[in-house]
Short mmCIF file of C-alpha atoms in Angstrom, two decimals:
data_model
loop_
_atom_site.label_atom_id
_atom_site.label_comp_id
_atom_site.label_asym_id
_atom_site.label_seq_id
_atom_site.Cartn_x
_atom_site.Cartn_y
_atom_site.Cartn_z
CA MET A 1 6.48 -114.22 -131.27
CA GLU A 2 9.79 -115.72 -130.18
CA THR A 3 12.65 -115.42 -132.66
CA ARG A 4 14.06 -118.80 -133.64
CA ARG A 5 16.81 -117.28 -135.74
CA ASP A 6 18.99 -114.24 -135.45
CA ILE A 7 19.51 -111.32 -137.80
CA PHE A 8 22.83 -112.66 -139.06
CA GLN A 9 21.14 -115.77 -140.43
CA ALA A 10 18.87 -113.42 -142.36
CA ILE A 11 21.78 -111.70 -144.09
CA ALA A 12 23.88 -114.84 -144.56
CA ASP A 13 22.32 -115.60 -147.93
CA PRO A 14 22.86 -113.30 -150.97
CA THR A 15 19.26 -113.73 -152.15
CA ARG A 16 17.92 -112.67 -148.75
CA ARG A 17 20.24 -109.65 -148.78
CA ALA A 18 18.88 -108.73 -152.22
CA ILE A 19 15.30 -109.11 -150.93
CA ILE A 20 16.15 -106.80 -148.02
CA MET A 21 17.52 -104.21 -150.46
CA LEU A 22 14.35 -104.41 -152.56
CA LEU A 23 12.13 -104.06 -149.50
CA ALA A 24 14.18 -101.06 -148.33
CA VAL A 25 12.71 -99.20 -151.32
CA GLY A 26 9.14 -100.23 -150.56
CA ALA A 27 6.71 -103.00 -149.65
CA MET A 28 6.33 -105.80 -152.20
CA THR A 29 4.33 -108.98 -152.75
CA PRO A 30 6.11 -112.34 -153.09
CA ASN A 31 5.27 -112.37 -156.81
CA ALA A 32 6.78 -108.92 -157.34
CA LEU A 33 9.89 -109.98 -155.44
CA ALA A 34 10.20 -113.22 -157.44
CA GLU A 35 10.34 -111.21 -160.69
CA HIS A 36 13.77 -109.92 -159.62
CA PHE A 37 15.33 -113.38 -159.31
CA ASN A 38 16.01 -116.37 -161.52
CA SER A 39 14.30 -118.62 -159.03
CA SER A 40 10.78 -119.79 -158.38
CA ARG A 41 8.23 -117.90 -156.32
CA GLN A 42 8.36 -120.85 -153.93
CA ALA A 43 12.11 -120.32 -153.41
CA VAL A 44 11.53 -116.62 -152.75
CA SER A 45 8.76 -117.55 -150.31
CA LYS A 46 11.19 -119.75 -148.37
CA HIS A 47 13.61 -116.84 -148.12
CA LEU A 48 10.72 -114.63 -146.94
CA GLN A 49 9.87 -117.24 -144.31
CA VAL A 50 13.44 -117.09 -142.95
CA LEU A 51 13.34 -113.28 -142.99
CA SER A 52 10.00 -113.37 -141.15
CA GLU A 53 11.37 -115.78 -138.53
CA CYS A 54 14.30 -113.39 -138.05
CA GLN A 55 11.76 -110.55 -137.74
CA VAL A 56 13.50 -108.67 -140.56
CA VAL A 57 10.26 -108.45 -142.54
CA THR A 58 6.65 -108.10 -141.53
CA GLN A 59 3.57 -109.20 -143.46
CA GLN A 60 0.46 -107.18 -144.11
CA GLN A 61 -2.58 -108.72 -145.76
CA GLN A 62 -4.10 -106.40 -148.38
CA GLY A 63 -7.07 -108.06 -150.01
CA ARG A 64 -5.83 -111.27 -151.61
CA GLU A 65 -2.20 -110.15 -151.57
CA ILE A 66 0.38 -110.20 -148.81
CA GLN A 67 2.71 -107.22 -148.73
CA TYR A 68 6.12 -107.64 -147.12
CA HIS A 69 7.69 -104.68 -145.33
CA LEU A 70 11.24 -104.26 -144.07
CA ASN A 71 11.52 -104.01 -140.28
CA THR A 72 14.23 -101.35 -140.10
CA ALA A 73 14.34 -101.55 -136.30
CA LYS A 74 15.62 -105.12 -136.57
CA MET A 75 18.34 -104.04 -138.99
CA LYS A 76 19.76 -101.83 -136.22
CA GLU A 77 21.06 -104.99 -134.53
CA ILE A 78 23.54 -105.29 -137.40
CA GLU A 79 24.50 -101.64 -137.07
CA LYS A 80 25.02 -102.09 -133.31
CA TRP A 81 27.28 -105.12 -133.83
CA LEU A 82 29.27 -103.32 -136.54
CA ALA A 83 29.68 -100.27 -134.28
CA GLN A 84 31.31 -102.46 -131.64
CA PHE A 85 33.60 -103.98 -134.28
CA LYS A 86 34.52 -100.55 -135.64
CA GLN A 87 35.33 -99.32 -132.14
CA LEU A 88 37.60 -102.31 -131.53
CA LEU A 89 39.39 -101.76 -134.85
CA SER A 90 39.74 -98.05 -134.13
CA GLN A 91 41.40 -98.81 -130.78
CA ARG A 92 43.80 -101.24 -132.48
CA PHE A 93 44.73 -98.68 -135.16
CA ASP A 94 45.30 -96.04 -132.47
CA GLN A 95 47.64 -98.47 -130.67
CA LEU A 96 49.46 -99.15 -133.95
CA ASP A 97 49.79 -95.39 -134.55
CA ASP A 98 51.36 -95.01 -131.09
CA VAL A 99 53.87 -97.80 -131.78
CA LEU A 100 54.80 -96.38 -135.18
CA THR A 101 55.19 -92.87 -133.74
CA LYS A 102 57.54 -94.22 -131.02
CA LEU A 103 59.56 -96.22 -133.57
CA LYS A 104 59.87 -93.16 -135.80
CA ALA A 105 60.99 -91.01 -132.84
CA ASN A 106 63.63 -93.60 -131.83
CA LYS A 107 65.16 -93.62 -135.36
CA LYS A 108 66.01 -89.91 -135.12
#
């Protein structure tokens, strides 16, 4: 299945982030998820559709119910992006430390 959306669209909405947190604890049905929000089951289903398109969640049919599971492998894309950002910031702080050390040495 080709991904139409990326992981960052999945986490752009606070409700979807809350759904991800709930699914991190364990698989849930749409009805069980909807109980945690002040919105309709249909609204939660639309968020689940976006999360499915982003491949953040997977579905598993169990009898008449559909269980949603968090795809933790997909969440690693966020971690990878953040690691690059942290590395860039770390380099900038190291450069700032060097400048401040030189300024401090010149004052003496």
